[in-house]
Short mmCIF file of N, CA and C in Angstrom, two decimals:
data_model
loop_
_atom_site.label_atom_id
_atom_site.label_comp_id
_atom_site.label_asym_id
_atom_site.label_seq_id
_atom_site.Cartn_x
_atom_site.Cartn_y
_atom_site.Cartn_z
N UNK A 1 0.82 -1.18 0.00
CA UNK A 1 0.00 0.00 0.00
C UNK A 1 0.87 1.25 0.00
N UNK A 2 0.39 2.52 -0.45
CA UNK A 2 1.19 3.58 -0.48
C UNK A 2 -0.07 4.58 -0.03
N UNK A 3 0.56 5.61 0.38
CA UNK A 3 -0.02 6.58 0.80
C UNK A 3 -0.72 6.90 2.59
N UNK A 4 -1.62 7.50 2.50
CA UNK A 4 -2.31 7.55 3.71
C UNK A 4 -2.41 5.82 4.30
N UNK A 5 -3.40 5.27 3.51
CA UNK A 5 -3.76 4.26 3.91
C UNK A 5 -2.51 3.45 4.32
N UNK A 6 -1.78 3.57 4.20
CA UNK A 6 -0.20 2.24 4.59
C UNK A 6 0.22 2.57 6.13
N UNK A 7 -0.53 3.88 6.69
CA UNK A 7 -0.30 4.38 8.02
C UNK A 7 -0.96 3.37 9.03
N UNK A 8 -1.84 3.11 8.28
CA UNK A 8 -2.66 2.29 9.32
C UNK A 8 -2.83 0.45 8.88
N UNK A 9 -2.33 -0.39 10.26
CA UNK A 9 -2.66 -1.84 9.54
C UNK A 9 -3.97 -2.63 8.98
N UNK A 10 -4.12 -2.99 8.10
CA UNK A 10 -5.89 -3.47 7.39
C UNK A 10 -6.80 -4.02 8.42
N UNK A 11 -6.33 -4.90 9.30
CA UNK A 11 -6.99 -5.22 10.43
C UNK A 11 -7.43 -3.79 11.63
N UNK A 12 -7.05 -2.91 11.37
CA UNK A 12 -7.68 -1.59 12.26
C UNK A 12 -8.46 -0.53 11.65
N UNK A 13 -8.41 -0.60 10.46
CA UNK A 13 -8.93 0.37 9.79
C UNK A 13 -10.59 0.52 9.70
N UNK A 14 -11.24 1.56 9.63
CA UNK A 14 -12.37 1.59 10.11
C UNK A 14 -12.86 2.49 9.70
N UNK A 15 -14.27 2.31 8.74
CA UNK A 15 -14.94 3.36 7.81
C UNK A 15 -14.59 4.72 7.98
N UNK A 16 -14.42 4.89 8.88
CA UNK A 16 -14.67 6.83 9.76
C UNK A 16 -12.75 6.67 9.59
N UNK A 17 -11.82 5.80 9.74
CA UNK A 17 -10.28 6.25 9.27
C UNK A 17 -10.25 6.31 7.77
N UNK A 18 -10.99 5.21 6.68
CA UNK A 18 -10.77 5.11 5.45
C UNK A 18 -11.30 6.60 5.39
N UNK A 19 -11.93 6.92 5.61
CA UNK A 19 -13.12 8.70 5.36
C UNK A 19 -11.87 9.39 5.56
N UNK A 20 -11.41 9.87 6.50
CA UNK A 20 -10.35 10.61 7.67
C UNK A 20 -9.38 10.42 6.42
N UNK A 21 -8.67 9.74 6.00
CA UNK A 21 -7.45 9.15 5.41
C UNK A 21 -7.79 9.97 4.14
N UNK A 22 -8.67 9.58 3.56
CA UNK A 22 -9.19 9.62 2.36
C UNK A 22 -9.16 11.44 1.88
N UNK A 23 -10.18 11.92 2.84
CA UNK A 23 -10.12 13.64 2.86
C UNK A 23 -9.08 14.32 2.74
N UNK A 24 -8.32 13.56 4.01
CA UNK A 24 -6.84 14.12 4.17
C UNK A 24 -5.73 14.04 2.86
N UNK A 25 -5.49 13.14 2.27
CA UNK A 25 -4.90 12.66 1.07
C UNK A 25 -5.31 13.56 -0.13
N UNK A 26 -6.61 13.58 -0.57
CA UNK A 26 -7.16 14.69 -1.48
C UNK A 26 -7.20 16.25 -0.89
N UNK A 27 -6.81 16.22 -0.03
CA UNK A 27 -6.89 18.02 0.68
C UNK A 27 -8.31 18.43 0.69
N UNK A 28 -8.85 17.69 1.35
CA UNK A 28 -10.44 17.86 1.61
C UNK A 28 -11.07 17.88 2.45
N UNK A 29 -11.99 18.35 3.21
CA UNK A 29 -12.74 18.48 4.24
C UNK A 29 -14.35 17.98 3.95
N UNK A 30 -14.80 17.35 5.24
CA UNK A 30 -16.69 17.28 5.12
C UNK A 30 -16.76 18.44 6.07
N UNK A 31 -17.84 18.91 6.17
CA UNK A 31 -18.77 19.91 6.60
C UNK A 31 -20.07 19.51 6.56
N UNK A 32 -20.75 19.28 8.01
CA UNK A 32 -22.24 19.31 7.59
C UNK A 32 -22.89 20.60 8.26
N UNK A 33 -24.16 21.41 6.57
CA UNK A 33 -24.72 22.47 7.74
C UNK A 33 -25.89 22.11 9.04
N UNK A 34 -26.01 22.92 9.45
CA UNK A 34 -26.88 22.77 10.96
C UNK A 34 -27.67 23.86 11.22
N UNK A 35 -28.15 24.92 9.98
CA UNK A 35 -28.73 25.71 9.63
C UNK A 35 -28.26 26.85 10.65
N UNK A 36 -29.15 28.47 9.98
CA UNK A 36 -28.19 29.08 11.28
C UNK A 36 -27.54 29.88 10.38
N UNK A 37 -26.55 29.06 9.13
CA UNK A 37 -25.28 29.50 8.75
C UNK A 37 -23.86 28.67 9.66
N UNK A 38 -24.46 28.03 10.26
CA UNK A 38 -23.55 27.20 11.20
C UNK A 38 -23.01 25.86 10.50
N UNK A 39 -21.91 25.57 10.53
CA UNK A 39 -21.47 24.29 10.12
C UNK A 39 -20.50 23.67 10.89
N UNK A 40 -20.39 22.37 10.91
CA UNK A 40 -19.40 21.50 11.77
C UNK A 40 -19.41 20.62 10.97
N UNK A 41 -17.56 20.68 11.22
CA UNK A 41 -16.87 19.44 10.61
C UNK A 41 -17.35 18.18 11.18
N UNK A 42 -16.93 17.24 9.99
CA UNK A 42 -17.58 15.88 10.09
C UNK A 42 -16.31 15.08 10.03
N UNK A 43 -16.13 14.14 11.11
CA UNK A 43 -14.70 13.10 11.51
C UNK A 43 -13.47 14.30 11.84
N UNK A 44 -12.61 13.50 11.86
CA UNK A 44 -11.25 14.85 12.29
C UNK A 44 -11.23 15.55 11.25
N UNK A 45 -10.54 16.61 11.44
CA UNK A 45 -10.54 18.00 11.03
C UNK A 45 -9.06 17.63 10.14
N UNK A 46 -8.77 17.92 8.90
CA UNK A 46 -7.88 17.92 8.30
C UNK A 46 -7.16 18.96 8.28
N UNK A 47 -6.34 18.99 7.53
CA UNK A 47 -5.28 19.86 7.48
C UNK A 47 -5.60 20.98 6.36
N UNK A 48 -6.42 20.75 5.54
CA UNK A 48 -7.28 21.99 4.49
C UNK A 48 -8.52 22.17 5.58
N UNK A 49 -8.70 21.53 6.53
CA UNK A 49 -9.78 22.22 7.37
C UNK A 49 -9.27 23.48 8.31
N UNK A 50 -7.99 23.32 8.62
CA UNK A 50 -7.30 23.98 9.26
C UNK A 50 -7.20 25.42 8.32
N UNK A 51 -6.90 25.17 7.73
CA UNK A 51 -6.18 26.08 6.41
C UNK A 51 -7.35 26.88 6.30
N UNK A 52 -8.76 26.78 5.95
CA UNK A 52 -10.05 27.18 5.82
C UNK A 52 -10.13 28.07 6.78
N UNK A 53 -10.45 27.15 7.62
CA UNK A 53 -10.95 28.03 9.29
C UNK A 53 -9.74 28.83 9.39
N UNK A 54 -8.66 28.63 9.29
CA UNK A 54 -8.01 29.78 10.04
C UNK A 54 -7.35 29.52 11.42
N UNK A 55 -8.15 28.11 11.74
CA UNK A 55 -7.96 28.11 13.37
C UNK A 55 -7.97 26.56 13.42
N UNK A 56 -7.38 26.44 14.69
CA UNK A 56 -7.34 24.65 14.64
C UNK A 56 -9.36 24.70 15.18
N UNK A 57 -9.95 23.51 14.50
CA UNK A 57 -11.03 23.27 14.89
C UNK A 57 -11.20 21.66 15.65
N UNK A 58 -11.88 21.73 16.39
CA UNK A 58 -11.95 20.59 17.57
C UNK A 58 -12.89 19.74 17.09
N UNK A 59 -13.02 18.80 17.03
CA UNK A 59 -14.10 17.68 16.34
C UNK A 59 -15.32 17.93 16.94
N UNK A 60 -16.50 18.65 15.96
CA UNK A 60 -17.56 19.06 16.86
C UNK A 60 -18.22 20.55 17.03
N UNK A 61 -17.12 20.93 16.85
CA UNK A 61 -17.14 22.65 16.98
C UNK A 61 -17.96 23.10 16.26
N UNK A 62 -18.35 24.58 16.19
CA UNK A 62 -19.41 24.93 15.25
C UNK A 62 -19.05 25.83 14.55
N UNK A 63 -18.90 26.36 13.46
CA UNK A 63 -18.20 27.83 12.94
C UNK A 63 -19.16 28.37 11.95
N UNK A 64 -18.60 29.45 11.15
CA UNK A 64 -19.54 30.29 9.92
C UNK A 64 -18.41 30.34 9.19
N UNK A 65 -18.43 28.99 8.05
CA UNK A 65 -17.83 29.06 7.15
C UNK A 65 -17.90 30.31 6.11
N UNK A 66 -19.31 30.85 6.26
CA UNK A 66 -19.38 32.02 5.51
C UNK A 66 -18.49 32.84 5.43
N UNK A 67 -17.69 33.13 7.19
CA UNK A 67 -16.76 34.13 6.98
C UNK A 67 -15.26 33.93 6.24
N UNK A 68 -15.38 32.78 5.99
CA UNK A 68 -14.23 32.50 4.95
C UNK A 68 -14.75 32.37 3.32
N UNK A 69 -15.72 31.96 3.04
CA UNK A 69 -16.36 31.57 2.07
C UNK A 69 -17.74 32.49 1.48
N UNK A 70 -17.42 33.99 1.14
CA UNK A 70 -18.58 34.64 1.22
C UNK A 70 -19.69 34.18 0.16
N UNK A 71 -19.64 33.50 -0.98
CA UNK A 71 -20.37 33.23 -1.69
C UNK A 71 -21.65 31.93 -0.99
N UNK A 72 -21.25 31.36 0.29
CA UNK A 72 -22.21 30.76 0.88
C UNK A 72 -23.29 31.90 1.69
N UNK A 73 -23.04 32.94 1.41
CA UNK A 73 -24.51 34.04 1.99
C UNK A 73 -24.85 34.16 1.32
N UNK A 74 -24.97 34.03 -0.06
CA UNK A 74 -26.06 34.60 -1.43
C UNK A 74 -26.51 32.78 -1.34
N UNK A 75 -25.43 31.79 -1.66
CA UNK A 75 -25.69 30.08 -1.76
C UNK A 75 -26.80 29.54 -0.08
N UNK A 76 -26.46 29.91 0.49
CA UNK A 76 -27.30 29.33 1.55
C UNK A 76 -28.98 29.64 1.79
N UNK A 77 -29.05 30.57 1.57
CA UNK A 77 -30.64 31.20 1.79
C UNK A 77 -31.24 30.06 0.70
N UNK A 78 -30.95 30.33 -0.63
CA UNK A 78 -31.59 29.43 -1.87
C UNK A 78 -31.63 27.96 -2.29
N UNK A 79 -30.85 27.61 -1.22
CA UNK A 79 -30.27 26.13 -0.71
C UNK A 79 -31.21 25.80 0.18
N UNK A 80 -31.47 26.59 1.48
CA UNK A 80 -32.47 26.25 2.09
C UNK A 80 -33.68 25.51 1.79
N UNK A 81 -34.07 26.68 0.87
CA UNK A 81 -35.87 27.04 0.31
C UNK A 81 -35.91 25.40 -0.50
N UNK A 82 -34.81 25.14 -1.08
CA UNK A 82 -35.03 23.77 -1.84
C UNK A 82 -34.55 22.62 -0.86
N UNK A 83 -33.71 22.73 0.15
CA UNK A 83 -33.39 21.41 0.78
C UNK A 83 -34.87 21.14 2.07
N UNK A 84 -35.85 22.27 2.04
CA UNK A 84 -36.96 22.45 2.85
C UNK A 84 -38.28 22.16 1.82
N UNK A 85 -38.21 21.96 0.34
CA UNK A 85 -38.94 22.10 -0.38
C UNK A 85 -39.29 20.22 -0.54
#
């Protein structure tokens, strides 16, 4: 194996590390929203999660990605109306 995945032995690995591994490797983050404008990361916080926020974020935490990402205040309102529709 090469990469992320060779960190960890096949016998330990575990949906939520393949996820974790996986994000991390592509420079990617999950985010789920929680309406609000509020979002929290989903599994550990990667290292482009870091980079985003600005700030180390704690598994759980809650932030406004908006303030990094202004195009989610025009995207979120119209997102709503259809993820409520």
């Amino acid at each position: 194996m090469t990469g992320a995945a060779s960190e960890f032995p096949a016998q330990h690995m575990t949906s939520e590390s393949i996820a974790n591994s996986l994000l991390e490797s592509e420079g990617c983050a999950a985010f789920e929203y929680l309406g609000d404008a509020k979002f929290q990361v989903i599994g550990t916080p990667s290292k482009f999660c870091l980079e985003l926020v600005g700030e180390a974020v704690a598994p759980g935490a809650l932030f406004h990605l908006a303030d990094r990402m202004p195009f989610l205040e025009s995207f979120l309102p119209e997102a709503e109306q259809c993820w409520d529709s």
